[in-house]
């Protein structure tokens, strides 16, 4: 047989076998344009920001915004896990997961969520970025002073002043009696807002420094304080003389405490107190702080009995003198 014919026949046989195999077994021949599985593009945490949201008396909501940076090929099944950990105890307070889904375009993508935590202390916010089930990046931020985020009913632009030249609470003596002293009290308020402040009141509470006994309590209307203005609220209080007192001023609106301040009134010239400490204890007479309007008829009867029992003619000495005089008279009568 001709050698050339044999070679041509063998080549034709190989082509036929390859064609039959390709038909019977799809995919046995590789596509020269197929580059294999597409490698997902890289993703990472670009930044994390925290904003204060709504607050109640017990909790506050923190708005967590995570910016994700993506480059290259599309990335599927991206998610963000956000955790709030108590900064003092290290205990997990709450956690949230955000499903971002597939990211195909280059640039930053935002994932936002809210975490509700107790309104106290501080928290470490941990953000973990996942692709499929694999953690690919993470970030950490901290927030402190969460208790300063106030609910709406505690929010106010008005507060007591806090300067040495204009103290929040001051007093002067109107009438100094032997047993009672009348004080003129003044509280200074500043409205830092853009609107007038209304429906405010100030309660003055005077406590004897060493015993903490409330000697006087009075509430006055603060009126209207214009925007950006400082105004004063005045009241009077009568207390027992010769003692030192803390003057607590409480700013209230609709029964809610907005702000507090403290001053000191030194009515005992031999001992002085400051707002933060006392220098010496004093002897306290509780009866000085009793309210005459609260005394019962039994109290007056007891006082009258004590007075009569100490009156002239009922003492032991007087009785002995009378007995001796009677004996002398009887003796002279027998003589």
mmCIF file of C-alpha atoms in Angstrom:
data_model
loop_
_atom_site.group_PDB
_atom_site.id
_atom_site.type_symbol
_atom_site.label_atom_id
_atom_site.label_comp_id
_atom_site.label_asym_id
_atom_site.label_seq_id
_atom_site.Cartn_x
_atom_site.Cartn_y
_atom_site.Cartn_z
ATOM 1 C CA UNK A 1 0.000 0.000 0.000
ATOM 2 C CA UNK A 2 1.142 3.471 -0.763
ATOM 3 C CA UNK A 3 2.665 5.062 2.315
ATOM 4 C CA UNK A 4 1.056 8.465 1.645
ATOM 5 C CA UNK A 5 -2.350 6.915 1.345
ATOM 6 C CA UNK A 6 -1.783 5.160 4.676
ATOM 7 C CA UNK A 7 -0.882 8.418 6.429
ATOM 8 C CA UNK A 8 -3.885 10.213 4.997
ATOM 9 C CA UNK A 9 -6.159 7.394 6.098
ATOM 10 C CA UNK A 10 -4.756 7.471 9.625
ATOM 11 C CA UNK A 11 -5.248 11.246 9.916
ATOM 12 C CA UNK A 12 -8.817 10.956 8.716
ATOM 13 C CA UNK A 13 -9.422 8.227 11.303
ATOM 14 C CA UNK A 14 -8.111 10.429 14.132
ATOM 15 C CA UNK A 15 -10.356 13.296 13.052
ATOM 16 C CA UNK A 16 -13.385 11.009 12.905
ATOM 17 C CA UNK A 17 -12.684 9.547 16.335
ATOM 18 C CA UNK A 18 -12.244 13.070 17.811
ATOM 19 C CA UNK A 19 -15.490 14.242 16.249
ATOM 20 C CA UNK A 20 -17.405 11.237 17.540
ATOM 21 C CA UNK A 21 -15.931 11.682 21.037
ATOM 22 C CA UNK A 22 -16.841 15.388 21.053
ATOM 23 C CA UNK A 23 -20.431 14.525 20.182
ATOM 24 C CA UNK A 24 -20.797 11.688 22.661
ATOM 25 C CA UNK A 25 -18.928 13.408 25.574
ATOM 26 C CA UNK A 26 -19.739 17.156 25.670
ATOM 27 C CA UNK A 27 -17.055 19.361 27.155
ATOM 28 C CA UNK A 28 -14.234 16.925 26.582
ATOM 29 C CA UNK A 29 -12.574 19.501 24.421
ATOM 30 C CA UNK A 30 -11.590 22.742 26.200
ATOM 31 C CA UNK A 31 -12.807 26.047 24.886
ATOM 32 C CA UNK A 32 -9.676 28.000 23.957
ATOM 33 C CA UNK A 33 -11.431 31.233 25.085
ATOM 34 C CA UNK A 34 -12.347 29.863 28.550
ATOM 35 C CA UNK A 35 -10.053 31.365 31.246
ATOM 36 C CA UNK A 36 -11.455 29.233 34.090
ATOM 37 C CA UNK A 37 -13.387 30.464 37.232
ATOM 38 C CA UNK A 38 -13.501 34.262 37.627
ATOM 39 C CA UNK A 39 -11.600 35.439 40.723
ATOM 40 C CA UNK A 40 -13.807 37.835 42.798
ATOM 41 C CA UNK A 41 -12.598 41.380 43.187
ATOM 42 C CA UNK A 42 -11.115 42.515 46.549
ATOM 43 C CA UNK A 43 -13.334 44.258 49.131
ATOM 44 C CA UNK A 44 -12.311 45.983 52.376
ATOM 45 C CA UNK A 45 -13.651 48.355 55.031
ATOM 46 C CA UNK A 46 -12.896 51.911 53.948
ATOM 47 C CA UNK A 47 -14.398 53.701 56.967
ATOM 48 C CA UNK A 48 -16.886 53.394 59.855
ATOM 49 C CA UNK A 49 -18.916 56.318 61.213
ATOM 50 C CA UNK A 50 -21.199 56.450 64.264
ATOM 51 C CA UNK A 51 -24.126 58.822 64.766
ATOM 52 C CA UNK A 52 -26.426 59.330 67.733
ATOM 53 C CA UNK A 53 -30.002 58.386 67.025
ATOM 54 C CA UNK A 54 -33.238 58.405 69.038
ATOM 55 C CA UNK A 55 -32.942 57.999 72.803
ATOM 56 C CA UNK A 56 -35.252 57.052 75.635
ATOM 57 C CA UNK A 57 -34.749 57.181 79.364
ATOM 58 C CA UNK A 58 -33.049 53.749 79.288
ATOM 59 C CA UNK A 59 -31.657 53.194 75.774
ATOM 60 C CA UNK A 60 -30.062 55.023 72.856
ATOM 61 C CA UNK A 61 -29.877 54.019 69.202
ATOM 62 C CA UNK A 62 -26.515 54.343 67.452
ATOM 63 C CA UNK A 63 -26.476 54.671 63.673
ATOM 64 C CA UNK A 64 -23.514 52.699 62.243
ATOM 65 C CA UNK A 65 -22.479 53.417 58.646
ATOM 66 C CA UNK A 66 -19.839 51.160 57.045
ATOM 67 C CA UNK A 67 -18.267 52.159 53.710
ATOM 68 C CA UNK A 68 -16.998 49.203 51.667
ATOM 69 C CA UNK A 69 -14.363 49.701 48.962
ATOM 70 C CA UNK A 70 -14.482 47.366 45.926
ATOM 71 C CA UNK A 71 -12.210 46.960 42.892
ATOM 72 C CA UNK A 72 -11.986 44.538 39.971
ATOM 73 C CA UNK A 73 -14.274 41.612 39.224
ATOM 74 C CA UNK A 74 -17.758 41.320 40.728
ATOM 75 C CA UNK A 75 -17.911 40.029 44.308
ATOM 76 C CA UNK A 76 -20.857 37.992 45.499
ATOM 77 C CA UNK A 77 -22.532 37.451 48.871
ATOM 78 C CA UNK A 78 -20.971 40.377 50.754
ATOM 79 C CA UNK A 79 -22.213 41.008 54.303
ATOM 80 C CA UNK A 80 -21.280 43.114 57.362
ATOM 81 C CA UNK A 81 -21.485 42.015 61.006
ATOM 82 C CA UNK A 82 -21.671 44.890 63.548
ATOM 83 C CA UNK A 83 -21.270 44.334 67.295
ATOM 84 C CA UNK A 84 -21.459 46.682 70.306
ATOM 85 C CA UNK A 85 -19.306 45.627 73.277
ATOM 86 C CA UNK A 86 -19.484 47.332 76.676
ATOM 87 C CA UNK A 87 -16.178 49.187 77.054
ATOM 88 C CA UNK A 88 -16.035 48.628 80.822
ATOM 89 C CA UNK A 89 -17.215 45.036 81.250
ATOM 90 C CA UNK A 90 -16.300 43.652 77.829
ATOM 91 C CA UNK A 91 -19.740 42.040 77.524
ATOM 92 C CA UNK A 92 -21.550 41.902 74.200
ATOM 93 C CA UNK A 93 -24.441 44.369 74.279
ATOM 94 C CA UNK A 94 -26.009 43.753 70.858
ATOM 95 C CA UNK A 95 -25.215 42.626 67.305
ATOM 96 C CA UNK A 96 -26.634 43.140 63.804
ATOM 97 C CA UNK A 97 -25.825 41.626 60.399
ATOM 98 C CA UNK A 98 -26.321 43.550 57.137
ATOM 99 C CA UNK A 99 -26.577 41.667 53.829
ATOM 100 C CA UNK A 100 -24.958 43.808 51.133
ATOM 101 C CA UNK A 101 -25.372 41.215 48.362
ATOM 102 C CA UNK A 102 -23.338 41.330 45.126
ATOM 103 C CA UNK A 103 -21.005 44.220 44.343
ATOM 104 C CA UNK A 104 -20.021 44.702 40.717
ATOM 105 C CA UNK A 105 -19.012 48.317 40.285
ATOM 106 C CA UNK A 106 -15.754 49.836 41.410
ATOM 107 C CA UNK A 107 -15.783 52.351 44.248
ATOM 108 C CA UNK A 108 -17.469 52.533 47.671
ATOM 109 C CA UNK A 109 -20.719 50.924 48.775
ATOM 110 C CA UNK A 110 -22.487 51.912 52.020
ATOM 111 C CA UNK A 111 -23.971 49.481 54.524
ATOM 112 C CA UNK A 112 -26.012 51.083 57.332
ATOM 113 C CA UNK A 113 -27.552 49.601 60.468
ATOM 114 C CA UNK A 114 -28.801 50.652 63.916
ATOM 115 C CA UNK A 115 -27.672 49.323 67.288
ATOM 116 C CA UNK A 116 -29.823 49.963 70.383
ATOM 117 C CA UNK A 117 -27.782 49.888 73.600
ATOM 118 C CA UNK A 118 -28.343 50.918 77.249
ATOM 119 C CA UNK A 119 -27.922 54.681 77.713
ATOM 120 C CA UNK A 120 -24.869 54.495 79.964
ATOM 121 C CA UNK A 121 -21.084 54.218 79.772
ATOM 122 C CA UNK A 122 -19.236 53.642 76.500
ATOM 123 C CA UNK A 123 -19.013 50.989 73.781
ATOM 124 C CA UNK A 124 -16.514 49.478 71.356
ATOM 125 C CA UNK A 125 -18.114 49.085 67.914
ATOM 126 C CA UNK A 126 -16.607 46.176 65.962
ATOM 127 C CA UNK A 127 -17.303 45.806 62.219
ATOM 128 C CA UNK A 128 -16.423 42.573 60.343
ATOM 129 C CA UNK A 129 -16.675 42.352 56.512
ATOM 130 C CA UNK A 130 -17.516 38.953 54.990
ATOM 131 C CA UNK A 131 -17.314 37.595 51.427
ATOM 132 C CA UNK A 132 -19.283 34.376 51.239
ATOM 133 C CA UNK A 133 -18.503 32.856 54.660
ATOM 134 C CA UNK A 134 -14.974 34.235 54.818
ATOM 135 C CA UNK A 135 -13.984 37.254 56.901
ATOM 136 C CA UNK A 136 -11.888 39.475 54.652
ATOM 137 C CA UNK A 137 -11.534 42.677 56.724
ATOM 138 C CA UNK A 138 -12.517 44.298 60.022
ATOM 139 C CA UNK A 139 -12.489 47.660 61.814
ATOM 140 C CA UNK A 140 -13.105 49.004 65.327
ATOM 141 C CA UNK A 141 -14.408 52.313 66.646
ATOM 142 C CA UNK A 142 -15.198 53.503 70.196
ATOM 143 C CA UNK A 143 -17.891 55.775 71.587
ATOM 144 C CA UNK A 144 -18.059 57.165 75.137
ATOM 145 C CA UNK A 145 -20.411 59.304 77.225
ATOM 146 C CA UNK A 146 -23.546 57.655 75.878
ATOM 147 C CA UNK A 147 -25.500 58.867 78.919
ATOM 148 C CA UNK A 148 -25.114 62.437 77.621
ATOM 149 C CA UNK A 149 -27.460 61.584 74.728
ATOM 150 C CA UNK A 150 -30.765 62.766 76.163
ATOM 151 C CA UNK A 151 -34.305 61.764 75.196
ATOM 152 C CA UNK A 152 -36.564 64.538 73.883
ATOM 153 C CA UNK A 153 -38.214 65.211 77.240
ATOM 154 C CA UNK A 154 -34.801 65.926 78.806
ATOM 155 C CA UNK A 155 -33.479 68.093 76.000
ATOM 156 C CA UNK A 156 -33.350 71.793 76.799
ATOM 157 C CA UNK A 157 -31.332 74.778 75.676
ATOM 158 C CA UNK A 158 -31.658 76.365 79.124
ATOM 159 C CA UNK A 159 -29.403 75.542 82.070
ATOM 160 C CA UNK A 160 -27.835 77.113 85.144
ATOM 161 C CA UNK A 161 -24.834 79.348 84.521
ATOM 162 C CA UNK A 162 -21.443 78.041 85.597
ATOM 163 C CA UNK A 163 -19.015 80.911 86.043
ATOM 164 C CA UNK A 164 -17.283 82.411 89.059
ATOM 165 C CA UNK A 165 -18.468 85.896 88.144
ATOM 166 C CA UNK A 166 -22.082 84.746 87.806
ATOM 167 C CA UNK A 167 -22.628 81.715 90.063
ATOM 168 C CA UNK A 168 -25.636 79.471 89.395
ATOM 169 C CA UNK A 169 -26.979 79.871 92.967
ATOM 170 C CA UNK A 170 -26.436 82.793 95.357
ATOM 171 C CA UNK A 171 -28.098 84.267 98.436
ATOM 172 C CA UNK A 172 -28.328 87.338 100.615
ATOM 173 C CA UNK A 173 -29.738 87.834 104.126
ATOM 174 C CA UNK A 174 -33.030 89.695 104.235
ATOM 175 C CA UNK A 175 -33.777 89.381 107.957
ATOM 176 C CA UNK A 176 -31.493 87.877 110.611
ATOM 177 C CA UNK A 177 -33.428 87.049 113.773
ATOM 178 C CA UNK A 178 -32.277 85.327 116.936
ATOM 179 C CA UNK A 179 -34.048 82.073 116.036
ATOM 180 C CA UNK A 180 -34.909 82.433 112.348
ATOM 181 C CA UNK A 181 -33.128 83.919 109.338
ATOM 182 C CA UNK A 182 -34.820 84.866 106.073
ATOM 183 C CA UNK A 183 -32.726 84.481 102.917
ATOM 184 C CA UNK A 184 -33.166 85.973 99.459
ATOM 185 C CA UNK A 185 -32.253 83.233 96.973
ATOM 186 C CA UNK A 186 -31.220 83.762 93.331
ATOM 187 C CA UNK A 187 -30.689 81.229 90.545
ATOM 188 C CA UNK A 188 -29.137 82.359 87.238
ATOM 189 C CA UNK A 189 -30.234 80.694 83.973
ATOM 190 C CA UNK A 190 -28.951 80.979 80.391
ATOM 191 C CA UNK A 191 -30.850 80.065 77.230
ATOM 192 C CA UNK A 192 -28.336 79.070 74.536
ATOM 193 C CA UNK A 193 -31.004 78.143 71.983
ATOM 194 C CA UNK A 194 -32.605 80.013 69.109
ATOM 195 C CA UNK A 195 -36.097 80.019 70.594
ATOM 196 C CA UNK A 196 -37.517 81.422 73.863
ATOM 197 C CA UNK A 197 -37.627 78.971 76.772
ATOM 198 C CA UNK A 198 -41.014 78.672 78.476
ATOM 199 C CA UNK A 199 -42.825 76.567 81.093
ATOM 200 C CA UNK A 200 -39.762 76.403 83.345
ATOM 201 C CA UNK A 201 -39.688 76.422 87.138
ATOM 202 C CA UNK A 202 -36.951 76.369 89.775
ATOM 203 C CA UNK A 203 -37.211 74.545 93.097
ATOM 204 C CA UNK A 204 -34.915 75.690 95.933
ATOM 205 C CA UNK A 205 -34.157 73.084 98.614
ATOM 206 C CA UNK A 206 -32.133 74.138 101.693
ATOM 207 C CA UNK A 207 -30.504 71.269 103.624
ATOM 208 C CA UNK A 208 -28.648 71.612 106.911
ATOM 209 C CA UNK A 209 -25.074 70.758 105.951
ATOM 210 C CA UNK A 210 -24.134 68.159 108.551
ATOM 211 C CA UNK A 211 -27.474 66.354 108.978
ATOM 212 C CA UNK A 212 -28.964 66.794 105.476
ATOM 213 C CA UNK A 213 -32.271 67.824 107.110
ATOM 214 C CA UNK A 214 -34.460 69.811 104.723
ATOM 215 C CA UNK A 215 -35.025 73.183 106.390
ATOM 216 C CA UNK A 216 -36.933 74.839 103.542
ATOM 217 C CA UNK A 217 -38.344 74.053 100.113
ATOM 218 C CA UNK A 218 -39.915 76.494 97.670
ATOM 219 C CA UNK A 219 -40.776 76.470 93.939
ATOM 220 C CA UNK A 220 -41.025 79.566 91.731
ATOM 221 C CA UNK A 221 -41.943 80.106 88.084
ATOM 222 C CA UNK A 222 -38.951 80.945 85.886
ATOM 223 C CA UNK A 223 -41.075 82.852 83.379
ATOM 224 C CA UNK A 224 -39.842 83.152 79.775
ATOM 225 C CA UNK A 225 -36.137 83.375 78.953
ATOM 226 C CA UNK A 226 -35.434 84.842 75.518
ATOM 227 C CA UNK A 227 -33.079 83.167 73.074
ATOM 228 C CA UNK A 228 -29.431 83.793 73.894
ATOM 229 C CA UNK A 229 -30.284 85.602 77.132
ATOM 230 C CA UNK A 230 -29.332 85.161 80.784
ATOM 231 C CA UNK A 231 -31.949 85.800 83.461
ATOM 232 C CA UNK A 232 -32.356 85.253 87.191
ATOM 233 C CA UNK A 233 -35.063 83.642 89.318
ATOM 234 C CA UNK A 234 -35.642 84.887 92.870
ATOM 235 C CA UNK A 235 -37.235 83.326 95.955
ATOM 236 C CA UNK A 236 -37.159 83.667 99.754
ATOM 237 C CA UNK A 237 -36.650 81.020 102.430
ATOM 238 C CA UNK A 238 -36.705 81.142 106.240
ATOM 239 C CA UNK A 239 -34.442 78.735 108.143
ATOM 240 C CA UNK A 240 -33.185 78.284 111.727
ATOM 241 C CA UNK A 241 -30.328 80.649 112.557
ATOM 242 C CA UNK A 242 -26.813 79.581 113.424
ATOM 243 C CA UNK A 243 -26.460 76.699 110.954
ATOM 244 C CA UNK A 244 -24.860 76.185 107.558
ATOM 245 C CA UNK A 245 -26.910 75.069 104.560
ATOM 246 C CA UNK A 246 -26.532 73.624 101.093
ATOM 247 C CA UNK A 247 -28.804 75.354 98.585
ATOM 248 C CA UNK A 248 -29.905 72.916 95.872
ATOM 249 C CA UNK A 249 -31.580 74.482 92.843
ATOM 250 C CA UNK A 250 -33.529 72.203 90.478
ATOM 251 C CA UNK A 251 -34.612 73.402 87.033
ATOM 252 C CA UNK A 252 -37.771 71.612 85.880
ATOM 253 C CA UNK A 253 -40.107 71.572 82.898
ATOM 254 C CA UNK A 254 -43.437 69.781 83.077
ATOM 255 C CA UNK A 255 -42.304 67.739 86.061
ATOM 256 C CA UNK A 256 -39.010 66.651 84.451
ATOM 257 C CA UNK A 257 -35.630 67.645 85.912
ATOM 258 C CA UNK A 258 -33.636 69.556 83.266
ATOM 259 C CA UNK A 259 -30.620 70.728 85.260
ATOM 260 C CA UNK A 260 -29.368 71.066 88.843
ATOM 261 C CA UNK A 261 -26.955 73.344 90.700
ATOM 262 C CA UNK A 262 -25.732 73.756 94.281
ATOM 263 C CA UNK A 263 -24.639 76.648 96.474
ATOM 264 C CA UNK A 264 -23.745 77.046 100.155
ATOM 265 C CA UNK A 265 -25.056 79.425 102.837
ATOM 266 C CA UNK A 266 -22.822 79.898 105.884
ATOM 267 C CA UNK A 267 -24.962 81.220 108.757
ATOM 268 C CA UNK A 268 -22.641 79.866 111.456
ATOM 269 C CA UNK A 269 -19.741 82.357 111.691
ATOM 270 C CA UNK A 270 -17.461 79.887 113.499
ATOM 271 C CA UNK A 271 -17.686 77.147 110.862
ATOM 272 C CA UNK A 272 -17.847 77.331 107.081
ATOM 273 C CA UNK A 273 -18.743 74.906 104.318
ATOM 274 C CA UNK A 274 -18.131 74.812 100.592
ATOM 275 C CA UNK A 275 -20.195 73.183 97.884
ATOM 276 C CA UNK A 276 -17.979 70.083 97.837
ATOM 277 C CA UNK A 277 -17.009 69.522 101.491
ATOM 278 C CA UNK A 278 -17.547 70.371 105.133
ATOM 279 C CA UNK A 279 -14.745 71.316 107.509
ATOM 280 C CA UNK A 280 -16.260 70.470 110.897
ATOM 281 C CA UNK A 281 -19.302 68.822 112.486
ATOM 282 C CA UNK A 282 -21.629 70.875 114.684
ATOM 283 C CA UNK A 283 -24.090 70.140 117.468
ATOM 284 C CA UNK A 284 -27.587 69.914 116.041
ATOM 285 C CA UNK A 285 -30.842 70.771 117.824
ATOM 286 C CA UNK A 286 -33.551 68.920 115.923
ATOM 287 C CA UNK A 287 -36.297 70.989 117.527
ATOM 288 C CA UNK A 288 -34.980 74.016 115.654
ATOM 289 C CA UNK A 289 -36.192 72.380 112.435
ATOM 290 C CA UNK A 290 -39.666 71.413 113.648
ATOM 291 C CA UNK A 291 -42.576 73.083 111.916
ATOM 292 C CA UNK A 292 -45.007 74.663 114.394
ATOM 293 C CA UNK A 293 -47.881 74.001 111.993
ATOM 294 C CA UNK A 294 -47.326 70.248 112.362
ATOM 295 C CA UNK A 295 -47.644 70.139 116.164
ATOM 296 C CA UNK A 296 -50.631 68.255 117.602
ATOM 297 C CA UNK A 297 -52.785 69.195 120.645
ATOM 298 C CA UNK A 298 -50.990 66.457 122.592
ATOM 299 C CA UNK A 299 -47.671 68.235 121.952
ATOM 300 C CA UNK A 300 -49.023 71.474 123.414
ATOM 301 C CA UNK A 301 -50.547 69.620 126.431
ATOM 302 C CA UNK A 302 -47.213 67.919 127.130
ATOM 303 C CA UNK A 303 -45.402 71.253 126.968
ATOM 304 C CA UNK A 304 -47.977 72.861 129.325
ATOM 305 C CA UNK A 305 -47.609 70.009 131.851
ATOM 306 C CA UNK A 306 -43.831 70.349 131.830
ATOM 307 C CA UNK A 307 -44.156 74.087 132.405
ATOM 308 C CA UNK A 308 -46.596 73.686 135.316
ATOM 309 C CA UNK A 309 -44.484 71.028 136.987
ATOM 310 C CA UNK A 310 -41.587 73.465 137.195
ATOM 311 C CA UNK A 311 -43.650 76.406 138.468
ATOM 312 C CA UNK A 312 -43.063 77.916 142.002
ATOM 313 C CA UNK A 313 -44.840 76.017 144.876
ATOM 314 C CA UNK A 314 -44.404 72.534 143.413
ATOM 315 C CA UNK A 315 -40.693 71.999 143.912
ATOM 316 C CA UNK A 316 -39.132 69.683 146.548
ATOM 317 C CA UNK A 317 -37.286 72.527 148.308
ATOM 318 C CA UNK A 318 -40.449 74.579 148.688
ATOM 319 C CA UNK A 319 -42.281 71.582 150.167
ATOM 320 C CA UNK A 320 -39.557 71.062 152.804
ATOM 321 C CA UNK A 321 -39.650 74.729 153.772
ATOM 322 C CA UNK A 322 -43.419 74.579 154.230
ATOM 323 C CA UNK A 323 -43.156 71.463 156.405
ATOM 324 C CA UNK A 324 -40.515 73.091 158.634
ATOM 325 C CA UNK A 325 -42.611 76.214 159.032
ATOM 326 C CA UNK A 326 -45.624 74.132 160.061
ATOM 327 C CA UNK A 327 -43.583 72.324 162.738
ATOM 328 C CA UNK A 328 -42.357 75.620 164.205
ATOM 329 C CA UNK A 329 -45.862 77.024 164.396
ATOM 330 C CA UNK A 330 -47.148 73.867 166.122
ATOM 331 C CA UNK A 331 -44.354 74.021 168.701
ATOM 332 C CA UNK A 332 -45.084 77.653 169.587
ATOM 333 C CA UNK A 333 -48.783 76.831 169.898
ATOM 334 C CA UNK A 334 -48.045 74.081 172.473
ATOM 335 C CA UNK A 335 -45.922 76.532 174.490
#
